Amino acid sequence: MSSADEVRIEPQVFGNLSVPRRSGLGGLSMGVSAALIPVVLLGILFLATGRWLLAGALVLAAAVAVLLLVATKRQGRSIYGRTMLRLSQRVKEKSGRDLYLAGPTGKGTPDGATRLPGLMAKSELSEFTDSYGNPFGLIRLSGAGVHNYSVVIETHPDGDSLVDREQIDHRVAVWGSWLTQRGLDEGIRGASVTIESSPDSGLRLAGLLEANRQSDSPDYARAVTEQIGETYQGGAPQLVARVTVTFDGRRLDGRTGDRGFEDMAEEISTRLPAIVGGLAGTGAGSVKACTAQQIIDFTRVAYDPTVASLVEEMQAQGGTGLGWQDAGPSFARDAFEHYRHDRAVSKSWTMYEGPAGHFTSTSLRRVLEPSPELLRKRVTLLYRPIPADRTTAMVQQEQNDAAFAGSQTRRNARAALRQAAAAKTAQEEAQGAGLTRFGLVITISAATEEDLRPWNKRIPGLVAPARLRLRPALANQAVTFQAGLPLGLVLPDHMLVPDSVREFF
């Protein structure tokens, strides 16, 4: 067959992503437009009473404030937002809340435990069995109006090497259906996928060679195996993927409070096999829920990556014996641009703007590839499926806002694309598609702060093929570090301002 007769298979492209927001006057947000209403009324009052100077000063001050809000935006933050981050960090440091000391000599832990800090400080971990008799760990995070229960599922993806394009597209479709089903299920607060890469300690290869060594083997075979162990001691980097599903544990009778471990475990145990089985066609490979001990071990390694080889060795010898109260760091400092914990320092980035156009199933390949220079790298996709009873209202609201925004500004390509995207979303939702909010957290861990400096520009560049925009989690490194762990932390549940209010701004 000649080159002219060859059939070229184009990769499947995806897109039509939008952010729910309320549009105001003149291209401003609804919140800013609403804040200007009292200013306008007060200016009219000054004009009516003859106080021209006050009216002019008020209009000038409002114009400067709006101009600074619009013109000083950098990485999605205005000068007001950046100033508030600086002030909050300063208040945090003066009050001592940026430091965490645990263990026998720590403060705030009279029992000498090294619990998880921050939002996960009140978390609990227990183990149950599902309807098929398989054990699974269940994390409970309760308090201050939050009653969430999370399970962690460990997967071993097959990869896309030597996989046909049609099969890859099928896997993407199955994954989309899995997310849609989470929106149809009752009581799902969120889900996440964490891909963690780290250098191989070489213990797995050494254990494999030792287990297959024979005392009567030929000298040549013994020499070859010994050379393999010495040559490939570093091995290929480890790559682990974990899926976390978080359930709502609030009481069903309308009262405030938690349903409790036993009640939630009984419900989750019957639903978990279907959730795990739904991942079969996504390319996740072998899928199994993590036990409580596995959750403890990988959490401990996340806070102190230098003990990874020791934990792996103890696991091979029967288990680490660690408890949930031992999984946290003994020392942590939440700095403005990084997070120091035990013998490592980490930095996290968050997505502040999604893909502006089309992307493919391989757009995140570069950022997911292992980085041998780092102790740990985690890429976490956060999902919050919208319940099916709310999707229609959200789609209609987005159509109305897109039409209103187009009428407020001169017709341009961006306004036309937003209206077209809203119409396409409404059509797909009417055909049974679900809506899902999503975000991205990237966390890297190294031995020193200097080792992180070259990655300040490399990390945003790795997501360039996906057309994502990242920014450092300034003044929120500790919280973002926990959000990137596969522990089921749903950050919007811990915010004082709900989504319905934040959409106005």
Coordinates of C-alpha atoms in Angstrom, one line a residue:
M1 CA 0.0 0.0 0.0
S2 CA 1.4 3.4 -0.9
S3 CA 1.6 6.2 1.6
A4 CA -1.3 8.0 -0.2
D5 CA -3.5 5.0 0.5
E6 CA -2.7 4.7 4.2
V7 CA -5.5 5.5 6.6
R8 CA -4.5 8.0 9.3
I9 CA -6.5 7.6 12.6
E10 CA -6.9 11.0 14.2
P11 CA -7.0 11.1 18.0
Q12 CA -10.3 11.7 19.7
V13 CA -10.6 15.3 21.0
F14 CA -12.6 16.5 23.9
G15 CA -13.7 19.8 25.1
N16 CA -16.8 21.9 25.8
L17 CA -15.7 22.6 29.4
S18 CA -17.2 25.6 31.2
V19 CA -17.1 27.1 34.6
P20 CA -20.5 27.9 36.3
R21 CA -20.6 31.6 37.0
R22 CA -23.0 34.5 37.2
S23 CA -22.4 37.3 34.7
G24 CA -23.0 40.9 35.6
L25 CA -23.0 44.3 33.9
G26 CA -20.3 45.3 31.5
G27 CA -18.5 42.0 31.6
L28 CA -18.1 42.1 35.4
S29 CA -19.1 39.3 37.7
M30 CA -22.5 39.4 39.4
G31 CA -20.9 40.0 42.8
V32 CA -19.0 43.1 41.7
S33 CA -22.1 44.4 39.8
A34 CA -24.2 44.0 43.0
A35 CA -21.5 45.7 45.1
L36 CA -21.6 48.7 42.7
I37 CA -25.4 49.2 43.2
P38 CA -25.1 51.0 46.6
V39 CA -22.3 53.1 45.1
V40 CA -24.6 54.2 42.2
L41 CA -27.5 54.9 44.6
L42 CA -25.3 56.9 46.9
G43 CA -23.8 58.9 44.0
I44 CA -27.3 59.8 42.8
L45 CA -28.2 60.9 46.3
F46 CA -25.2 63.2 46.4
L47 CA -26.0 64.7 43.0
A48 CA -29.6 65.3 44.0
T49 CA -28.5 67.2 47.1
G50 CA -25.9 69.3 45.2
R51 CA -22.8 67.6 46.7
W52 CA -21.0 67.4 43.4
L53 CA -17.5 66.9 44.8
L54 CA -18.5 64.0 46.9
A55 CA -20.3 62.4 44.0
G56 CA -17.3 62.8 41.8
A57 CA -14.9 61.4 44.4
L58 CA -17.2 58.4 45.0
V59 CA -17.4 57.6 41.3
L60 CA -13.6 58.1 40.9
A61 CA -12.9 55.8 43.9
A62 CA -15.3 53.1 42.6
A63 CA -13.7 53.3 39.1
V64 CA -10.2 52.9 40.5
A65 CA -11.3 50.0 42.6
V66 CA -12.9 48.2 39.7
L67 CA -9.9 49.0 37.4
L68 CA -7.5 47.5 40.0
L69 CA -9.7 44.4 40.2
V70 CA -9.6 43.9 36.5
A71 CA -6.2 45.2 35.4
T72 CA -4.1 43.7 38.2
K73 CA -5.1 40.1 37.8
R74 CA -2.2 37.6 37.7
Q75 CA -2.7 33.9 37.7
G76 CA -6.4 34.4 38.3
R77 CA -5.8 36.6 41.4
S78 CA -6.3 40.4 41.6
I79 CA -4.1 42.6 43.8
Y80 CA -6.8 42.3 46.5
G81 CA -6.6 38.6 46.6
R82 CA -2.8 38.5 46.6
T83 CA -2.7 41.1 49.5
M84 CA -5.2 39.0 51.5
L85 CA -3.0 35.9 51.1
R86 CA 0.0 37.8 52.4
L87 CA -2.0 39.1 55.4
S88 CA -3.4 35.7 56.2
Q89 CA 0.1 34.1 56.1
R90 CA 1.4 36.8 58.4
V91 CA -1.5 36.3 60.9
K92 CA -0.9 32.5 60.7
E93 CA 2.8 32.9 61.5
K94 CA 2.2 35.4 64.4
S95 CA -0.3 33.1 66.0
G96 CA 2.0 30.0 65.6
R97 CA -0.6 28.1 63.5
D98 CA 2.0 27.6 60.8
L99 CA 3.9 25.2 62.9
Y100 CA 2.9 21.6 63.8
L101 CA 4.8 19.7 66.5
A102 CA 3.7 16.2 67.5
G103 CA 5.2 13.2 69.2
P104 CA 6.5 12.9 72.7
T105 CA 7.9 16.4 72.7
G106 CA 5.2 18.0 70.7
K107 CA 2.5 20.4 71.7
G108 CA -1.2 19.7 71.5
T109 CA -0.7 15.9 71.5
P110 CA -0.6 14.9 75.2
D111 CA -0.6 11.2 74.3
G112 CA 2.6 11.6 72.2
A113 CA 0.9 10.5 68.9
T114 CA 1.8 11.9 65.5
R115 CA -1.6 12.3 64.0
L116 CA -2.4 14.0 60.8
P117 CA -2.5 17.8 61.0
G118 CA -4.9 20.4 59.8
L119 CA -8.3 19.3 58.4
M120 CA -7.6 15.6 58.8
A121 CA -6.7 16.0 62.5
K122 CA -10.1 14.6 63.6
S123 CA -10.2 11.8 61.0
E124 CA -10.7 8.2 62.1
L125 CA -9.8 5.0 60.3
S126 CA -11.4 1.5 60.6
E127 CA -11.6 -1.6 58.6
F128 CA -14.6 -3.6 57.4
T129 CA -15.5 -6.2 54.7
D130 CA -17.7 -5.7 51.7
S131 CA -20.5 -8.0 50.5
Y132 CA -17.9 -10.3 48.8
G133 CA -15.8 -10.6 52.0
N134 CA -13.0 -8.3 50.8
P135 CA -11.5 -6.0 53.5
F136 CA -11.5 -2.3 52.9
G137 CA -10.4 0.7 55.0
L138 CA -13.0 3.4 55.8
I139 CA -11.9 6.9 56.7
R140 CA -14.3 9.1 58.7
L141 CA -14.0 12.8 58.8
S142 CA -16.7 14.3 61.0
G143 CA -17.2 17.6 62.7
A144 CA -18.3 21.3 62.0
G145 CA -21.1 20.2 59.6
V146 CA -18.9 17.7 57.7
H147 CA -19.7 14.0 57.9
N148 CA -17.8 12.3 55.1
Y149 CA -16.7 8.7 54.7
S150 CA -14.0 7.7 52.2
V151 CA -12.7 4.5 50.7
V152 CA -9.5 4.2 48.7
I153 CA -9.1 1.9 45.7
E154 CA -5.7 0.9 44.4
T155 CA -5.3 0.3 40.7
H156 CA -2.5 -0.8 38.5
P157 CA -3.2 0.8 35.0
D158 CA -2.2 -1.1 31.9
G159 CA -1.0 2.0 30.1
D160 CA -1.7 2.8 26.4
S161 CA 1.4 1.1 24.8
L162 CA 0.3 -1.1 21.9
V163 CA -3.3 -0.3 22.5
D164 CA -5.5 0.6 19.6
R165 CA -7.0 4.1 19.3
E166 CA -10.5 2.7 19.4
Q167 CA -9.7 0.9 22.7
I168 CA -8.4 4.1 24.2
D169 CA -11.5 6.0 23.2
H170 CA -13.6 3.1 24.7
R171 CA -11.7 3.4 28.0
V172 CA -12.3 7.2 28.1
A173 CA -16.0 6.6 27.4
V174 CA -16.3 4.0 30.2
W175 CA -14.5 6.4 32.6
G176 CA -17.0 9.1 31.7
S177 CA -19.8 6.7 32.4
W178 CA -18.3 5.8 35.7
L179 CA -18.2 9.5 36.7
T180 CA -21.8 10.0 35.5
Q181 CA -22.9 7.1 37.6
R182 CA -21.4 8.7 40.7
G183 CA -23.7 11.6 40.1
L184 CA -26.7 9.3 39.9
D185 CA -25.8 7.5 43.1
E186 CA -27.2 8.8 46.3
G187 CA -24.8 10.4 48.8
I188 CA -21.6 10.8 46.8
R189 CA -19.7 13.9 47.9
G190 CA -16.7 13.5 45.6
A191 CA -14.1 11.3 44.0
S192 CA -10.4 11.7 43.1
V193 CA -7.7 9.9 41.1
T194 CA -4.1 10.2 42.4
I195 CA -1.2 9.1 40.3
E196 CA 2.0 8.9 42.4
S197 CA 5.5 8.3 41.1
S198 CA 8.6 7.7 43.1
P199 CA 12.1 6.2 42.6
D200 CA 12.3 2.4 43.0
S201 CA 14.2 1.3 46.1
G202 CA 15.3 -1.9 44.5
L203 CA 13.9 -4.0 47.3
R204 CA 11.3 -5.7 45.0
L205 CA 14.0 -6.9 42.6
A206 CA 16.2 -8.1 45.4
G207 CA 13.4 -10.0 47.0
L208 CA 12.4 -11.5 43.7
L209 CA 15.9 -12.7 43.0
E210 CA 16.4 -14.0 46.5
A211 CA 13.1 -15.9 46.4
N212 CA 14.0 -17.7 43.2
R213 CA 17.6 -18.4 44.1
Q214 CA 18.6 -22.2 44.2
S215 CA 21.4 -23.5 46.3
D216 CA 22.4 -26.0 43.5
S217 CA 22.3 -23.5 40.7
P218 CA 25.2 -23.3 38.2
D219 CA 27.9 -20.7 38.9
Y220 CA 27.1 -18.9 35.6
A221 CA 23.5 -18.5 36.5
R222 CA 24.4 -17.3 40.0
A223 CA 26.8 -14.8 38.6
V224 CA 24.2 -13.5 36.1
T225 CA 21.6 -13.0 38.8
E226 CA 24.1 -11.3 41.1
Q227 CA 25.1 -8.9 38.3
I228 CA 21.4 -8.1 37.6
G229 CA 20.9 -7.3 41.2
E230 CA 23.9 -4.9 41.3
T231 CA 23.2 -3.3 37.9
Y232 CA 19.5 -2.8 38.2
Q233 CA 19.4 -2.0 41.9
G234 CA 17.7 1.3 41.1
G235 CA 15.0 -0.3 39.0
A236 CA 12.3 1.5 37.1
P237 CA 10.3 4.2 39.0
Q238 CA 7.3 3.1 40.9
L239 CA 3.9 4.3 39.6
V240 CA 0.8 3.8 41.7
A241 CA -2.7 5.0 40.9
R242 CA -5.4 5.3 43.6
V243 CA -9.1 6.2 43.3
T244 CA -10.9 7.6 46.3
V245 CA -14.7 7.8 46.6
T246 CA -16.2 10.0 49.4
F247 CA -19.7 9.3 50.8
D248 CA -22.0 11.6 52.7
G249 CA -22.5 10.4 56.2
R250 CA -25.2 12.8 57.4
R251 CA -28.2 11.4 59.1
L252 CA -31.2 10.6 56.8
D253 CA -33.9 11.8 59.2
G254 CA -33.0 15.5 58.7
R255 CA -31.3 15.9 62.1
T256 CA -27.8 17.1 62.5
G257 CA -25.2 14.5 63.2
D258 CA -23.3 11.5 61.9
R259 CA -24.8 8.1 61.0
G260 CA -21.8 6.3 62.5
F261 CA -19.2 3.8 61.3
E262 CA -21.4 0.7 61.5
D263 CA -24.4 2.2 59.6
M264 CA -22.1 3.7 56.8
A265 CA -20.0 0.6 56.6
E266 CA -23.1 -1.6 56.0
E267 CA -24.2 0.7 53.2
I268 CA -20.8 1.1 51.6
S269 CA -20.1 -2.6 51.8
T270 CA -23.0 -3.3 49.5
R271 CA -22.2 -0.5 47.0
L272 CA -18.4 -0.9 46.9
P273 CA -18.2 -4.0 44.6
A274 CA -20.2 -2.2 41.9
I275 CA -18.0 0.8 42.2
V276 CA -14.8 -1.3 42.0
G277 CA -16.3 -3.4 39.1
G278 CA -17.2 -0.2 37.2
L279 CA -13.5 0.6 36.8
A280 CA -12.8 -2.7 34.9
G281 CA -13.2 -1.2 31.4
T282 CA -11.3 2.0 32.1
G283 CA -7.8 0.6 31.7
A284 CA -7.3 0.6 35.5
G285 CA -5.9 -2.9 35.4
S286 CA -6.2 -4.9 38.6
V287 CA -8.4 -3.1 41.0
K288 CA -8.8 -3.7 44.8
A289 CA -9.9 -1.6 47.7
C290 CA -7.1 -0.6 50.1
T291 CA -7.0 -2.1 53.6
A292 CA -6.7 0.2 56.6
Q293 CA -3.0 -0.8 57.0
Q294 CA -2.3 0.1 53.4
I295 CA -3.8 3.5 53.8
I296 CA -1.7 4.1 57.0
D297 CA 1.5 3.0 55.3
F298 CA 1.2 5.2 52.1
T299 CA 0.1 8.2 54.2
R300 CA 3.1 7.8 56.5
V301 CA 5.4 7.6 53.4
A302 CA 3.7 10.8 51.9
Y303 CA 4.7 12.8 55.0
D304 CA 8.2 11.3 55.2
P305 CA 9.3 10.0 51.8
T306 CA 12.7 9.0 53.2
V307 CA 11.2 6.0 55.1
A308 CA 9.7 4.6 51.9
S309 CA 12.3 1.8 51.6
L310 CA 12.0 1.0 55.3
V311 CA 8.2 0.7 55.0
E312 CA 8.5 -1.5 51.9
E313 CA 10.9 -3.8 53.7
M314 CA 8.7 -4.1 56.8
Q315 CA 5.7 -4.8 54.5
A316 CA 7.6 -7.7 53.0
Q317 CA 8.4 -9.0 56.5
G318 CA 4.8 -9.1 57.6
G319 CA 3.7 -5.5 58.1
T320 CA 4.7 -2.2 59.6
G321 CA 2.4 -2.3 62.6
L322 CA 1.7 1.4 62.4
G323 CA -1.6 2.9 63.5
W324 CA -3.6 5.8 62.2
Q325 CA -2.3 7.9 65.0
D326 CA 1.2 7.3 63.7
A327 CA 0.6 8.3 60.1
G328 CA 1.3 12.0 60.4
P329 CA 4.5 14.1 60.7
S330 CA 6.3 14.9 63.9
F331 CA 7.1 18.3 62.5
A332 CA 5.6 20.5 59.8
R333 CA 5.8 24.1 58.8
D334 CA 3.3 25.7 56.5
A335 CA 5.3 28.4 54.7
F336 CA 4.0 30.8 52.1
E337 CA 5.3 28.9 49.1
H338 CA 6.2 25.5 50.4
Y339 CA 5.3 22.9 53.0
R340 CA 8.1 21.4 55.1
H341 CA 7.3 18.1 56.8
D342 CA 9.7 15.8 58.7
R343 CA 12.7 15.2 56.4
A344 CA 11.2 16.5 53.1
V345 CA 9.8 19.7 51.7
S346 CA 6.9 19.9 49.2
K347 CA 5.2 22.4 46.9
S348 CA 1.8 22.2 45.5
W349 CA 0.1 23.8 42.5
T350 CA -3.6 24.0 41.7
M351 CA -5.6 24.5 38.5
Y352 CA -7.2 27.9 38.3
E353 CA -8.3 27.7 34.6
G354 CA -9.4 24.7 32.7
P355 CA -8.6 23.8 29.1
A356 CA -9.6 26.7 26.8
G357 CA -10.1 24.4 23.8
H358 CA -9.8 20.8 22.8
F359 CA -7.6 18.3 24.4
T360 CA -6.9 14.6 24.0
S361 CA -6.5 11.5 26.1
T362 CA -2.7 12.0 26.2
S363 CA -2.6 15.7 27.1
L364 CA -1.5 14.9 30.7
R365 CA 1.1 12.3 29.7
R366 CA 4.1 14.6 30.3
V367 CA 3.1 15.6 33.9
L368 CA 2.2 12.0 34.8
E369 CA 5.6 10.6 33.7
P370 CA 7.9 9.7 36.7
S371 CA 10.6 12.3 37.7
P372 CA 13.6 10.5 39.2
E373 CA 15.0 13.7 40.6
L374 CA 12.1 14.0 43.1
L375 CA 11.3 11.9 46.2
R376 CA 7.6 11.9 45.3
K377 CA 5.3 13.4 42.7
R378 CA 1.5 13.3 42.9
V379 CA -1.0 14.3 40.3
T380 CA -4.5 14.4 41.7
L381 CA -7.7 14.9 39.7
L382 CA -10.5 16.0 42.0
Y383 CA -14.1 15.3 40.9
R384 CA -17.4 16.4 42.4
P385 CA -20.3 14.9 40.4
I386 CA -23.4 17.0 40.4
P387 CA -26.4 15.2 41.6
A388 CA -28.8 14.3 38.8
D389 CA -31.7 16.3 40.3
R390 CA -29.6 19.5 40.0
T391 CA -28.0 19.2 36.6
T392 CA -31.0 20.5 34.6
A393 CA -31.3 23.7 36.7
M394 CA -27.5 24.3 36.4
V395 CA -27.6 23.8 32.6
Q396 CA -30.5 26.2 32.2
Q397 CA -28.8 28.8 34.4
E398 CA -25.6 28.6 32.4
Q399 CA -27.6 29.2 29.2
N400 CA -29.3 32.2 30.6
D401 CA -26.0 33.6 31.9
A402 CA -24.3 33.0 28.6
A403 CA -27.0 34.8 26.7
F404 CA -27.0 37.7 29.2
A405 CA -23.2 38.1 29.0
G406 CA -23.4 38.2 25.2
S407 CA -26.0 41.0 25.3
Q408 CA -23.8 43.1 27.7
T409 CA -20.7 43.2 25.5
R410 CA -20.1 43.6 21.8
R411 CA -20.5 40.4 20.0
N412 CA -17.1 38.5 19.9
A413 CA -15.8 35.0 19.4
R414 CA -15.5 34.3 23.1
A415 CA -19.2 35.2 23.8
A416 CA -20.3 33.1 20.9
L417 CA -18.3 30.1 22.0
R418 CA -19.7 30.3 25.5
Q419 CA -23.3 30.4 24.2
A420 CA -22.5 27.5 21.8
A421 CA -20.9 25.5 24.6
A422 CA -23.9 26.1 26.9
A423 CA -26.3 24.9 24.1
K424 CA -24.2 21.8 23.5
T425 CA -24.1 21.0 27.2
A426 CA -27.9 21.3 27.5
Q427 CA -28.3 19.0 24.5
E428 CA -25.9 16.4 26.0
E429 CA -27.5 16.7 29.5
A430 CA -31.0 16.1 27.9
Q431 CA -29.6 12.9 26.4
G432 CA -28.5 11.6 29.8
A433 CA -24.9 13.0 30.3
G434 CA -23.9 14.0 33.8
L435 CA -22.2 17.2 35.0
T436 CA -19.0 17.0 37.1
R437 CA -16.9 19.7 38.7
F438 CA -13.2 18.9 38.5
G439 CA -9.9 20.3 39.6
L440 CA -6.2 19.4 39.6
V441 CA -3.6 19.4 42.3
I442 CA 0.1 18.7 41.6
T443 CA 2.4 18.1 44.5
I444 CA 6.2 17.4 44.4
S445 CA 8.4 16.4 47.3
A446 CA 12.2 16.8 47.5
A447 CA 14.9 16.7 50.1
T448 CA 15.6 20.4 50.3
E449 CA 13.9 23.7 49.2
E450 CA 16.7 24.3 46.7
D451 CA 15.8 21.1 44.9
L452 CA 12.3 22.5 44.3
R453 CA 13.4 25.7 42.6
P454 CA 13.9 24.3 39.1
W455 CA 10.4 23.0 39.1
N456 CA 8.7 26.4 39.6
K457 CA 8.6 26.8 35.8
R458 CA 8.8 23.1 34.8
I459 CA 5.5 22.0 36.4
P460 CA 3.3 24.6 34.6
G461 CA 5.1 23.7 31.4
L462 CA 4.3 20.0 31.8
V463 CA 0.6 20.7 31.5
A464 CA 0.9 23.0 28.5
P465 CA -0.3 20.3 26.1
A466 CA -3.6 20.1 28.1
R467 CA -3.9 24.0 28.0
L468 CA -4.3 24.1 31.7
R469 CA -3.3 27.0 33.9
L470 CA -1.6 26.3 37.2
R471 CA -0.6 28.5 40.1
P472 CA 1.2 27.8 43.4
A473 CA -1.1 27.3 46.4
L474 CA 0.2 30.4 48.1
A475 CA -0.5 30.5 51.9
N476 CA -2.4 27.2 51.6
Q477 CA 0.4 24.7 51.0
A478 CA -0.5 22.4 54.0
V479 CA -4.2 22.2 53.0
T480 CA -3.4 21.6 49.4
F481 CA -0.9 18.9 50.3
Q482 CA -3.6 17.0 52.1
A483 CA -6.1 17.6 49.3
G484 CA -3.7 15.9 46.9
L485 CA -3.5 12.8 49.1
P486 CA -5.9 10.0 48.3
L487 CA -7.7 10.4 51.6
G488 CA -11.1 11.8 50.4
L489 CA -10.7 15.4 51.6
V490 CA -13.4 17.4 49.8
L491 CA -12.3 21.0 50.3
P492 CA -15.6 22.8 49.4
D493 CA -17.2 21.0 52.4
H494 CA -14.8 22.8 54.7
M495 CA -15.3 26.3 53.2
L496 CA -17.5 28.9 54.9
V497 CA -18.7 30.3 51.6
P498 CA -20.8 27.7 49.6
D499 CA -20.5 27.2 45.9
S500 CA -23.8 29.0 45.2
V501 CA -22.3 32.2 46.6
R502 CA -18.8 31.9 45.1
E503 CA -20.2 31.6 41.6
F504 CA -21.3 35.3 41.9
F505 CA -17.6 36.2 42.2

